[in-house]
C-alpha cells in the first residue's frame, strides 16, 4: 500500500510539473517588448528611408493604432535614426543589444534578429533620397495631362473618414486616365507606404511572370529545398504552387490568417520560420488564410529561378517594366523576399499594378503575364472562405457585392490597403490607409459609391 501511495504522489508531482510548461508557453513580456521594439525599428526605417517621412509623422500615422499588444509599448521606446548609414536602433533591454533595422539601396530595410549585433554590409556609403517624379508621360511616368476630374463625392467623403479608418491616399483610373487623386496631410504621389498583404497579390503576379518564362508550373509541387530530404510519403511534398497561391496548403498555422511577427518584426528568416510548419489536412481541401503560404510560394520561386535571377526579380520582372519606380520589395537578413507584406509603394504605383490587370496582363502593347492569367487568379477553385469575399489565387473576389460588377476583384492589405480592379467598367480604384485596429475601411461600399459616380 505504501508503494502505491508513493506512486500516486509521484504521478501527482509529474502532473504538476507538466502543467508548468503549458503556462510557460504564453508569450513572455520580454519577448513582446522585443517584438514591439522591432516593430518600431522596422517601420521607422522603411518609412524614413523609402517613404521620406519624419519621425513625428510616423508616430502619428504608421505607428498609431497598431496591434493592441504593441500599441501602448511602441510610444515608450525611442528610435534612433542614423541617416548617414541608414540605420535605426531601438533599445528595449539594457542586457541585450537594441533592435536594429538597416537600409540598403534597392533592398529597403531589413530587421535584424533579436540579439543580433552584426549588420549586413551596406550596398552604398549612405542612403539615397526617396524617388521623386518620373518625367516620362503617364502611366509609365508621372507627367500627367490635365485630367478632367469628374466630381466623385465618395473620394472626398473617404478622405474625411466617412467609410471609417484613416485614409491617406486615393487614386482612381478610368482606363489609363487618372480621374481622381487625393492625399492626407503628410502624404503625396511619391510617398511610399507598406503594402501589407497587397504584397501577396504582387507575389502572385511574380509567379505569373515566372510561369510565362517557363521557370515554374502552378500545378507542380512547390520547390522547397528544406523539404527535399523528407520521406516521399510526407504530403508536404505534394503541396503545389497553386495550393499555396490559393491559401490551401493544408499546413498548420498559429491562427487563421496567422500573423508573422517573428519574421516581420523579430528578424527570424523566412527559411527558418515558414518551412517547418507541419501539415494537418490534405492540400487543396481547406481554405486557411496564411502568410506562410505566400512566403513559401516566394521561397519556391527562389529555388526555381536561381540566386542571380531571384536577387532582383521583383524589380526587373515587374516594377521596372510598368513604371513602379517608387516601389521597393524588402528581404530578410538571409535574402528571402518577405513578399507577403513587406513591399513599400505609392498609390500611383499600385494604380499601375491595377492597370496591368485591367489590360489583362499586357503593358504598352507587350505581354507581361501569361494569357488568361487574370482569369486564373480570379477563378475560385477548391475551398473558399466561410464568410466575406471569395478568393482566387492571391486576389479577393468582389463578385457578390451590391452595386459592384461580378468581375470585380481586389488586392487587400492590413490597415486599409486596397487595389480594386473592375474590368467591365475599365476602372481601377486604389485606397491607401493607416487604419487603426478595430476601425476597418468599408471597401465594398466605397467601391460601389465610386462606380456610381464614374460613368
Short mmCIF file of C-alpha atoms in Angstrom, two decimals:
data_model
loop_
_atom_site.label_atom_id
_atom_site.label_comp_id
_atom_site.label_asym_id
_atom_site.label_seq_id
_atom_site.Cartn_x
_atom_site.Cartn_y
_atom_site.Cartn_z
CA UNK A 1 0.00 0.00 0.00
CA UNK A 2 2.87 2.34 0.81
CA UNK A 3 4.38 1.73 -2.62
CA UNK A 4 1.04 2.51 -4.23
CA UNK A 5 0.75 5.80 -2.28
CA UNK A 6 4.30 6.68 -3.31
CA UNK A 7 3.46 6.09 -6.96
CA UNK A 8 0.33 8.23 -6.61
CA UNK A 9 2.41 11.04 -5.10
CA UNK A 10 4.93 10.73 -7.96
CA UNK A 11 2.12 10.83 -10.53
CA UNK A 12 0.70 13.93 -8.84
CA UNK A 13 4.11 15.58 -8.85
CA UNK A 14 4.61 14.73 -12.53
CA UNK A 15 1.20 16.17 -13.33
CA UNK A 16 2.06 19.39 -11.54
CA UNK A 17 5.40 19.64 -13.35
CA UNK A 18 3.88 19.02 -16.78
CA UNK A 19 1.38 21.80 -16.12
CA UNK A 20 4.18 24.36 -15.76
CA UNK A 21 5.42 24.24 -19.36
CA UNK A 22 1.86 24.82 -20.61
CA UNK A 23 1.71 28.08 -18.67
CA UNK A 24 5.23 28.92 -19.78
CA UNK A 25 4.12 28.68 -23.40
CA UNK A 26 2.32 32.01 -23.05
CA UNK A 27 4.27 34.78 -24.80
CA UNK A 28 6.56 36.28 -22.13
CA UNK A 29 6.65 40.03 -21.58
CA UNK A 30 10.35 40.33 -22.60
CA UNK A 31 9.63 38.79 -26.00
CA UNK A 32 6.62 41.06 -26.53
CA UNK A 33 8.83 44.04 -25.72
CA UNK A 34 11.49 42.83 -28.15
CA UNK A 35 8.90 42.45 -30.91
CA UNK A 36 7.46 45.89 -30.15
CA UNK A 37 10.96 47.37 -30.45
CA UNK A 38 11.41 45.50 -33.73
CA UNK A 39 8.07 46.81 -34.98
CA UNK A 40 9.19 50.36 -34.29
CA UNK A 41 12.65 49.86 -35.80
CA UNK A 42 11.36 48.18 -38.97
CA UNK A 43 8.51 50.59 -39.68
CA UNK A 44 10.55 53.68 -38.84
CA UNK A 45 13.43 52.58 -41.07
CA UNK A 46 11.24 51.94 -44.11
CA UNK A 47 9.02 54.96 -43.60
CA UNK A 48 12.03 57.29 -43.26
CA UNK A 49 14.33 55.96 -45.97
CA UNK A 50 11.75 54.75 -48.53
CA UNK A 51 8.74 56.91 -47.71
CA UNK A 52 10.58 60.13 -46.82
CA UNK A 53 8.53 60.52 -43.66
CA UNK A 54 9.55 62.25 -40.42
CA UNK A 55 9.51 60.51 -37.05
CA UNK A 56 6.72 62.83 -35.92
CA UNK A 57 4.58 61.84 -38.91
CA UNK A 58 5.36 58.16 -38.39
CA UNK A 59 4.31 58.32 -34.74
CA UNK A 60 1.03 59.95 -35.78
CA UNK A 61 0.19 57.58 -38.64
CA UNK A 62 2.25 54.42 -39.25
CA UNK A 63 2.77 53.65 -35.54
CA UNK A 64 -0.65 54.71 -34.29
CA UNK A 65 -3.49 52.23 -33.72
CA UNK A 66 -1.30 49.19 -34.36
CA UNK A 67 -1.75 45.68 -32.91
CA UNK A 68 -3.14 46.09 -29.36
CA UNK A 69 -0.30 44.22 -27.63
CA UNK A 70 2.25 46.67 -29.07
CA UNK A 71 0.20 49.87 -29.30
CA UNK A 72 0.96 51.04 -25.76
CA UNK A 73 4.57 49.82 -25.78
CA UNK A 74 5.83 51.39 -29.01
CA UNK A 75 5.48 55.04 -27.89
CA UNK A 76 7.62 54.28 -24.81
CA UNK A 77 10.55 53.11 -26.95
CA UNK A 78 12.94 55.58 -28.56
CA UNK A 79 14.04 55.14 -32.17
CA UNK A 80 17.47 56.49 -33.05
CA UNK A 81 17.90 57.19 -36.77
CA UNK A 82 21.37 57.37 -38.28
CA UNK A 83 20.68 58.95 -41.67
CA UNK A 84 24.32 58.72 -42.76
CA UNK A 85 24.47 54.93 -42.79
CA UNK A 86 20.75 54.08 -42.96
CA UNK A 87 20.37 52.52 -39.52
CA UNK A 88 17.54 52.62 -37.00
CA UNK A 89 18.10 51.30 -33.47
CA UNK A 90 15.53 50.84 -30.72
CA UNK A 91 16.77 49.92 -27.25
CA UNK A 92 14.45 47.72 -25.19
CA UNK A 93 16.58 45.86 -22.60
CA UNK A 94 19.85 47.07 -21.03
CA UNK A 95 21.18 43.50 -21.04
CA UNK A 96 20.57 42.92 -24.76
CA UNK A 97 21.59 44.69 -27.98
CA UNK A 98 19.00 47.14 -29.34
CA UNK A 99 16.76 46.06 -32.18
CA UNK A 100 18.34 47.13 -35.47
CA UNK A 101 16.85 47.80 -38.90
CA UNK A 102 19.31 48.58 -41.67
CA UNK A 103 18.53 50.24 -45.01
CA UNK A 104 20.22 49.16 -48.23
CA UNK A 105 19.73 50.75 -51.64
CA UNK A 106 17.07 48.95 -53.70
CA UNK A 107 16.52 46.50 -50.82
CA UNK A 108 14.69 48.67 -48.35
CA UNK A 109 15.08 47.88 -44.68
CA UNK A 110 15.99 44.59 -43.04
CA UNK A 111 15.15 43.94 -39.41
CA UNK A 112 17.95 42.01 -37.73
CA UNK A 113 17.19 39.11 -35.35
CA UNK A 114 16.64 39.68 -31.66
CA UNK A 115 20.06 39.72 -30.01
CA UNK A 116 21.96 40.39 -33.25
CA UNK A 117 24.93 42.72 -33.14
CA UNK A 118 26.42 42.40 -36.63
CA UNK A 119 24.84 44.14 -39.62
CA UNK A 120 24.84 43.19 -43.31
CA UNK A 121 27.31 45.06 -45.44
CA UNK A 122 25.73 48.22 -46.89
CA UNK A 123 25.31 48.49 -50.65
CA UNK A 124 26.34 52.14 -50.63
CA UNK A 125 28.03 54.60 -48.31
CA UNK A 126 24.82 56.41 -47.46
CA UNK A 127 21.10 56.19 -48.18
CA UNK A 128 19.70 57.78 -51.30
CA UNK A 129 16.73 60.13 -51.15
CA UNK A 130 13.29 58.65 -51.86
CA UNK A 131 12.45 58.62 -55.57
CA UNK A 132 10.63 61.65 -56.91
CA UNK A 133 8.61 62.29 -60.07
CA UNK A 134 9.47 60.35 -63.21
CA UNK A 135 9.24 62.90 -66.08
CA UNK A 136 8.02 60.34 -68.62
CA UNK A 137 4.34 60.53 -69.65
CA UNK A 138 1.75 58.72 -67.55
CA UNK A 139 1.34 55.81 -66.94
CA UNK A 140 4.98 54.76 -67.35
CA UNK A 141 5.95 58.08 -65.72
CA UNK A 142 4.34 60.88 -63.74
CA UNK A 143 3.82 63.57 -66.39
CA UNK A 144 0.04 63.84 -66.45
CA UNK A 145 -2.15 65.65 -68.95
CA UNK A 146 -4.62 67.97 -67.29
CA UNK A 147 -7.20 65.47 -66.10
CA UNK A 148 -10.91 66.11 -66.43
CA UNK A 149 -11.80 65.17 -62.90
CA UNK A 150 -15.41 64.11 -62.53
CA UNK A 151 -16.97 65.01 -59.23
CA UNK A 152 -16.56 61.92 -57.06
CA UNK A 153 -18.20 62.66 -53.74
CA UNK A 154 -17.12 59.29 -52.37
CA UNK A 155 -13.45 60.27 -52.61
CA UNK A 156 -13.93 63.44 -50.59
CA UNK A 157 -16.06 61.58 -48.05
CA UNK A 158 -13.47 58.83 -47.72
CA UNK A 159 -10.74 61.39 -47.06
CA UNK A 160 -12.98 62.83 -44.35
CA UNK A 161 -13.44 59.44 -42.69
CA UNK A 162 -16.94 58.59 -43.92
CA UNK A 163 -16.10 54.94 -44.61
CA UNK A 164 -14.15 54.58 -41.34
CA UNK A 165 -10.43 54.18 -40.91
CA UNK A 166 -7.77 56.79 -41.68
CA UNK A 167 -7.47 57.33 -45.43
CA UNK A 168 -4.05 58.55 -46.58
CA UNK A 169 -4.49 58.43 -50.34
CA UNK A 170 -6.88 57.58 -53.17
CA UNK A 171 -6.29 57.18 -56.90
CA UNK A 172 -8.99 56.31 -59.43
CA UNK A 173 -8.26 55.34 -63.03
CA UNK A 174 -10.71 55.13 -65.90
CA UNK A 175 -8.69 53.25 -68.45
CA UNK A 176 -5.25 54.86 -68.40
CA UNK A 177 -6.66 58.24 -67.38
CA UNK A 178 -6.14 59.31 -63.78
CA UNK A 179 -9.54 60.79 -62.94
CA UNK A 180 -9.24 61.25 -59.17
CA UNK A 181 -6.33 61.65 -56.76
CA UNK A 182 -6.33 62.86 -53.18
CA UNK A 183 -3.95 62.63 -50.21
CA UNK A 184 -3.99 63.29 -46.49
CA UNK A 185 -1.59 65.72 -44.84
CA UNK A 186 1.95 64.35 -44.92
CA UNK A 187 1.31 62.03 -47.88
CA UNK A 188 1.51 62.55 -51.63
CA UNK A 189 2.04 60.93 -55.04
CA UNK A 190 5.60 59.88 -54.15
CA UNK A 191 5.07 58.81 -50.54
CA UNK A 192 5.61 55.08 -50.20
CA UNK A 193 3.68 53.10 -47.60
CA UNK A 194 3.82 49.45 -46.64
CA UNK A 195 1.53 47.31 -48.76
CA UNK A 196 0.94 44.75 -46.04
CA UNK A 197 -0.99 41.89 -47.71
CA UNK A 198 -1.40 43.63 -51.06
CA UNK A 199 2.11 42.21 -51.42
CA UNK A 200 0.52 38.76 -51.70
CA UNK A 201 -1.14 39.77 -54.97
CA UNK A 202 2.18 41.17 -56.18
CA UNK A 203 3.76 37.81 -55.34
CA UNK A 204 1.05 36.05 -57.33
CA UNK A 205 1.93 38.33 -60.24
CA UNK A 206 5.62 37.47 -59.95
CA UNK A 207 4.66 33.80 -60.05
CA UNK A 208 2.70 34.52 -63.23
CA UNK A 209 5.75 36.09 -64.84
CA UNK A 210 7.83 33.04 -63.85
CA UNK A 211 5.14 30.81 -65.39
CA UNK A 212 5.36 32.79 -68.63
CA UNK A 213 9.15 32.34 -68.59
CA UNK A 214 8.72 28.58 -68.15
CA UNK A 215 10.52 28.60 -64.80
CA UNK A 216 7.60 27.19 -62.78
CA UNK A 217 4.22 25.50 -63.17
CA UNK A 218 1.36 26.16 -60.80
CA UNK A 219 0.16 22.54 -60.95
CA UNK A 220 3.59 21.17 -59.96
CA UNK A 221 4.77 20.65 -56.36
CA UNK A 222 6.32 23.75 -54.85
CA UNK A 223 10.12 23.65 -54.85
CA UNK A 224 11.00 23.96 -51.16
CA UNK A 225 14.62 22.81 -50.72
CA UNK A 226 14.12 22.33 -46.98
CA UNK A 227 11.60 19.59 -47.76
CA UNK A 228 13.77 17.75 -50.27
CA UNK A 229 15.05 15.11 -47.84
CA UNK A 230 11.66 14.29 -46.34
CA UNK A 231 10.09 10.87 -46.75
CA UNK A 232 8.32 10.60 -50.08
CA UNK A 233 5.01 9.93 -48.37
CA UNK A 234 5.05 13.21 -46.44
CA UNK A 235 2.23 15.17 -48.03
CA UNK A 236 4.10 18.45 -47.63
CA UNK A 237 5.99 17.40 -50.74
CA UNK A 238 2.68 17.18 -52.59
CA UNK A 239 1.75 20.83 -51.96
CA UNK A 240 1.57 22.58 -55.31
CA UNK A 241 2.30 26.18 -56.12
CA UNK A 242 -1.40 26.51 -56.87
CA UNK A 243 -2.25 25.29 -53.36
CA UNK A 244 0.00 27.99 -51.89
CA UNK A 245 -1.44 30.78 -54.04
CA UNK A 246 -4.97 29.76 -53.06
CA UNK A 247 -4.27 29.53 -49.30
CA UNK A 248 -4.98 25.81 -49.46
CA UNK A 249 -1.65 24.26 -48.45
CA UNK A 250 -3.10 22.28 -45.55
CA UNK A 251 -0.22 23.41 -43.35
CA UNK A 252 -0.76 24.24 -39.69
CA UNK A 253 -0.51 27.83 -38.55
CA UNK A 254 -0.97 29.59 -35.22
CA UNK A 255 -4.32 31.07 -36.17
CA UNK A 256 -6.40 31.54 -39.26
CA UNK A 257 -4.75 34.45 -41.02
CA UNK A 258 -1.64 33.77 -39.00
CA UNK A 259 0.41 36.81 -38.13
CA UNK A 260 4.09 36.51 -38.83
CA UNK A 261 5.54 38.75 -36.13
CA UNK A 262 8.62 36.55 -35.74
CA UNK A 263 9.54 37.21 -39.39
CA UNK A 264 8.18 40.73 -39.82
CA UNK A 265 9.46 42.24 -36.57
CA UNK A 266 11.52 39.56 -34.84
CA UNK A 267 14.11 39.15 -37.58
CA UNK A 268 13.58 35.40 -37.96
CA UNK A 269 14.39 34.41 -41.56
CA UNK A 270 11.67 33.07 -43.85
CA UNK A 271 13.69 29.88 -44.30
CA UNK A 272 13.90 29.44 -40.54
CA UNK A 273 10.24 30.03 -39.78
CA UNK A 274 7.89 29.04 -42.59
CA UNK A 275 9.39 25.78 -43.80
CA UNK A 276 8.90 23.86 -40.54
CA UNK A 277 5.14 24.04 -40.06
CA UNK A 278 3.56 20.55 -40.18
CA UNK A 279 0.77 19.53 -42.50
CA UNK A 280 -2.57 18.87 -40.82
CA UNK A 281 -5.07 18.40 -43.68
CA UNK A 282 -4.78 17.21 -47.25
CA UNK A 283 -3.57 20.00 -49.58
CA UNK A 284 -6.36 21.62 -51.55
CA UNK A 285 -9.14 20.69 -49.11
CA UNK A 286 -9.20 23.72 -46.77
CA UNK A 287 -9.01 27.49 -47.15
CA UNK A 288 -6.88 28.98 -44.38
CA UNK A 289 -5.53 32.47 -44.99
CA UNK A 290 -1.86 32.26 -44.11
CA UNK A 291 1.18 34.47 -44.66
CA UNK A 292 3.28 31.32 -44.68
CA UNK A 293 1.67 30.02 -47.88
CA UNK A 294 2.75 33.11 -49.83
CA UNK A 295 6.20 33.19 -48.24
CA UNK A 296 6.61 29.57 -49.29
CA UNK A 297 5.49 30.42 -52.81
CA UNK A 298 8.25 33.02 -52.97
CA UNK A 299 10.70 30.53 -51.47
CA UNK A 300 9.76 28.18 -54.29
CA UNK A 301 10.49 30.92 -56.82
CA UNK A 302 13.94 31.43 -55.31
CA UNK A 303 14.73 27.75 -55.78
CA UNK A 304 13.35 27.71 -59.32
CA UNK A 305 14.91 30.93 -60.57
CA UNK A 306 18.37 30.59 -59.04
CA UNK A 307 20.17 33.19 -56.96
CA UNK A 308 21.25 35.53 -59.75
CA UNK A 309 17.74 35.88 -61.23
CA UNK A 310 15.97 35.91 -57.88
CA UNK A 311 18.11 38.68 -56.38
CA UNK A 312 16.43 41.47 -58.35
CA UNK A 313 13.42 39.61 -59.69
CA UNK A 314 10.61 41.84 -58.35
CA UNK A 315 12.22 44.95 -59.82
CA UNK A 316 13.45 43.60 -63.15
CA UNK A 317 10.49 41.33 -63.86
CA UNK A 318 7.70 43.71 -62.78
CA UNK A 319 8.39 47.08 -61.15
CA UNK A 320 10.77 48.49 -63.78
CA UNK A 321 8.66 47.20 -66.66
CA UNK A 322 5.46 49.01 -65.67
CA UNK A 323 6.87 52.18 -64.15
CA UNK A 324 6.62 51.24 -60.46
CA UNK A 325 9.72 53.31 -59.74
CA UNK A 326 8.66 54.15 -56.19
CA UNK A 327 8.31 50.52 -55.11
CA UNK A 328 10.77 48.51 -53.02
CA UNK A 329 10.48 44.84 -52.04
CA UNK A 330 12.25 44.07 -48.76
CA UNK A 331 14.12 40.94 -47.72
CA UNK A 332 15.11 39.23 -44.50
CA UNK A 333 18.76 39.02 -43.48
CA UNK A 334 19.15 35.80 -45.49
CA UNK A 335 17.95 37.45 -48.69
CA UNK A 336 14.43 35.99 -48.80
CA UNK A 337 11.81 38.44 -50.06
CA UNK A 338 9.18 38.92 -47.36
CA UNK A 339 6.60 39.31 -50.06
CA UNK A 340 3.52 38.50 -48.02
CA UNK A 341 3.68 42.01 -46.55
CA UNK A 342 6.94 43.93 -46.85
CA UNK A 343 6.70 45.85 -50.08
CA UNK A 344 6.64 49.64 -49.89
CA UNK A 345 4.97 51.58 -52.67
CA UNK A 346 2.83 54.56 -53.62
CA UNK A 347 -0.82 54.88 -54.57
CA UNK A 348 0.15 55.70 -58.16
CA UNK A 349 2.39 52.63 -58.41
CA UNK A 350 -0.47 50.47 -57.17
CA UNK A 351 -2.67 52.08 -59.81
CA UNK A 352 -0.10 50.98 -62.41
CA UNK A 353 -0.25 47.49 -60.94
CA UNK A 354 -4.05 47.53 -61.24
CA UNK A 355 -3.78 48.81 -64.81
CA UNK A 356 -1.65 45.80 -65.74
CA UNK A 357 -4.58 43.57 -64.75
CA UNK A 358 -7.15 45.88 -66.29
CA UNK A 359 -5.33 45.28 -69.60
CA UNK A 360 -5.27 41.52 -68.96
CA UNK A 361 -1.53 41.29 -68.34
CA UNK A 362 -0.40 43.49 -71.23
CA UNK A 363 1.64 46.65 -70.72
CA UNK A 364 2.31 49.14 -73.51
CA UNK A 365 1.47 46.51 -76.10
CA UNK A 366 3.77 43.86 -74.63
CA UNK A 367 2.53 40.82 -72.76
CA UNK A 368 3.91 40.66 -69.21
CA UNK A 369 1.70 37.92 -67.81
CA UNK A 370 0.60 34.67 -69.47
CA UNK A 371 -2.57 34.74 -71.49
CA UNK A 372 -5.55 34.00 -69.23
CA UNK A 373 -3.55 34.78 -66.07
CA UNK A 374 -6.21 37.25 -64.98
CA UNK A 375 -8.81 34.55 -65.41
CA UNK A 376 -6.65 32.16 -63.39
CA UNK A 377 -6.15 34.47 -60.40
CA UNK A 378 -9.85 35.42 -60.34
CA UNK A 379 -11.33 31.94 -60.67
CA UNK A 380 -12.20 30.21 -57.38
CA UNK A 381 -11.00 26.64 -57.34
CA UNK A 382 -11.47 24.44 -54.31
CA UNK A 383 -12.16 25.62 -50.75
CA UNK A 384 -13.38 29.15 -50.13
CA UNK A 385 -13.57 31.50 -47.13
CA UNK A 386 -16.57 30.80 -44.92
CA UNK A 387 -17.69 34.45 -44.98
CA UNK A 388 -16.97 37.70 -46.82
CA UNK A 389 -15.30 37.95 -50.20
CA UNK A 390 -14.36 34.91 -52.22
CA UNK A 391 -10.76 34.05 -53.07
CA UNK A 392 -8.99 33.19 -56.30
CA UNK A 393 -5.19 32.93 -56.37
CA UNK A 394 -3.73 35.78 -54.24
CA UNK A 395 -6.68 38.05 -55.15
CA UNK A 396 -10.01 38.56 -53.40
CA UNK A 397 -13.26 38.30 -55.35
CA UNK A 398 -15.89 41.02 -55.00
CA UNK A 399 -18.42 39.17 -57.17
CA UNK A 400 -21.26 39.30 -54.65
CA UNK A 401 -21.09 42.95 -53.57
CA UNK A 402 -24.24 45.03 -54.22
CA UNK A 403 -23.66 47.73 -56.80
CA UNK A 404 -20.38 46.16 -57.97
CA UNK A 405 -19.97 44.15 -61.22
CA UNK A 406 -19.40 40.44 -60.77
CA UNK A 407 -15.96 40.55 -62.43
CA UNK A 408 -14.53 42.87 -59.75
CA UNK A 409 -11.52 41.63 -57.82
CA UNK A 410 -9.06 43.19 -55.43
CA UNK A 411 -5.73 43.08 -53.64
CA UNK A 412 -6.31 43.74 -49.94
CA UNK A 413 -3.93 44.56 -47.10
CA UNK A 414 -3.81 45.33 -43.40
CA UNK A 415 -4.50 48.90 -42.23
CA UNK A 416 -6.71 49.53 -45.26
CA UNK A 417 -4.65 48.91 -48.41
CA UNK A 418 -6.80 48.15 -51.46
CA UNK A 419 -6.38 47.85 -55.22
CA UNK A 420 -9.80 47.22 -56.78
CA UNK A 421 -9.93 46.20 -60.45
CA UNK A 422 -13.21 46.35 -62.41
CA UNK A 423 -12.55 45.07 -65.95
CA UNK A 424 -16.12 45.50 -67.22
CA UNK A 425 -16.08 49.16 -66.21
CA UNK A 426 -12.42 49.79 -67.17
CA UNK A 427 -11.76 51.19 -63.70
CA UNK A 428 -9.06 50.80 -61.05
CA UNK A 429 -9.55 52.13 -57.52
CA UNK A 430 -6.62 52.44 -55.10
CA UNK A 431 -7.18 53.29 -51.48
CA UNK A 432 -4.27 53.68 -49.04
CA UNK A 433 -4.75 53.92 -45.31
CA UNK A 434 -3.29 53.75 -41.83
CA UNK A 435 -6.47 52.39 -40.30
CA UNK A 436 -6.32 51.85 -36.55
CA UNK A 437 -7.15 48.41 -35.18
CA UNK A 438 -10.91 47.95 -34.89
CA UNK A 439 -11.82 50.62 -37.48
CA UNK A 440 -11.77 48.86 -40.87
CA UNK A 441 -12.45 50.73 -44.07
CA UNK A 442 -15.64 49.69 -45.91
CA UNK A 443 -14.12 48.97 -49.30
CA UNK A 444 -17.30 47.33 -50.61
CA UNK A 445 -19.45 50.42 -50.01
CA UNK A 446 -16.72 52.77 -51.20
CA UNK A 447 -16.26 50.82 -54.43
CA UNK A 448 -19.98 50.84 -55.14
CA UNK A 449 -20.19 54.58 -54.50
CA UNK A 450 -17.20 55.38 -56.74
CA UNK A 451 -18.61 53.25 -59.55
CA UNK A 452 -21.93 55.05 -59.25
CA UNK A 453 -20.14 58.38 -59.77
CA UNK A 454 -17.73 57.48 -62.58
CA UNK A 455 -19.68 56.89 -65.77
#
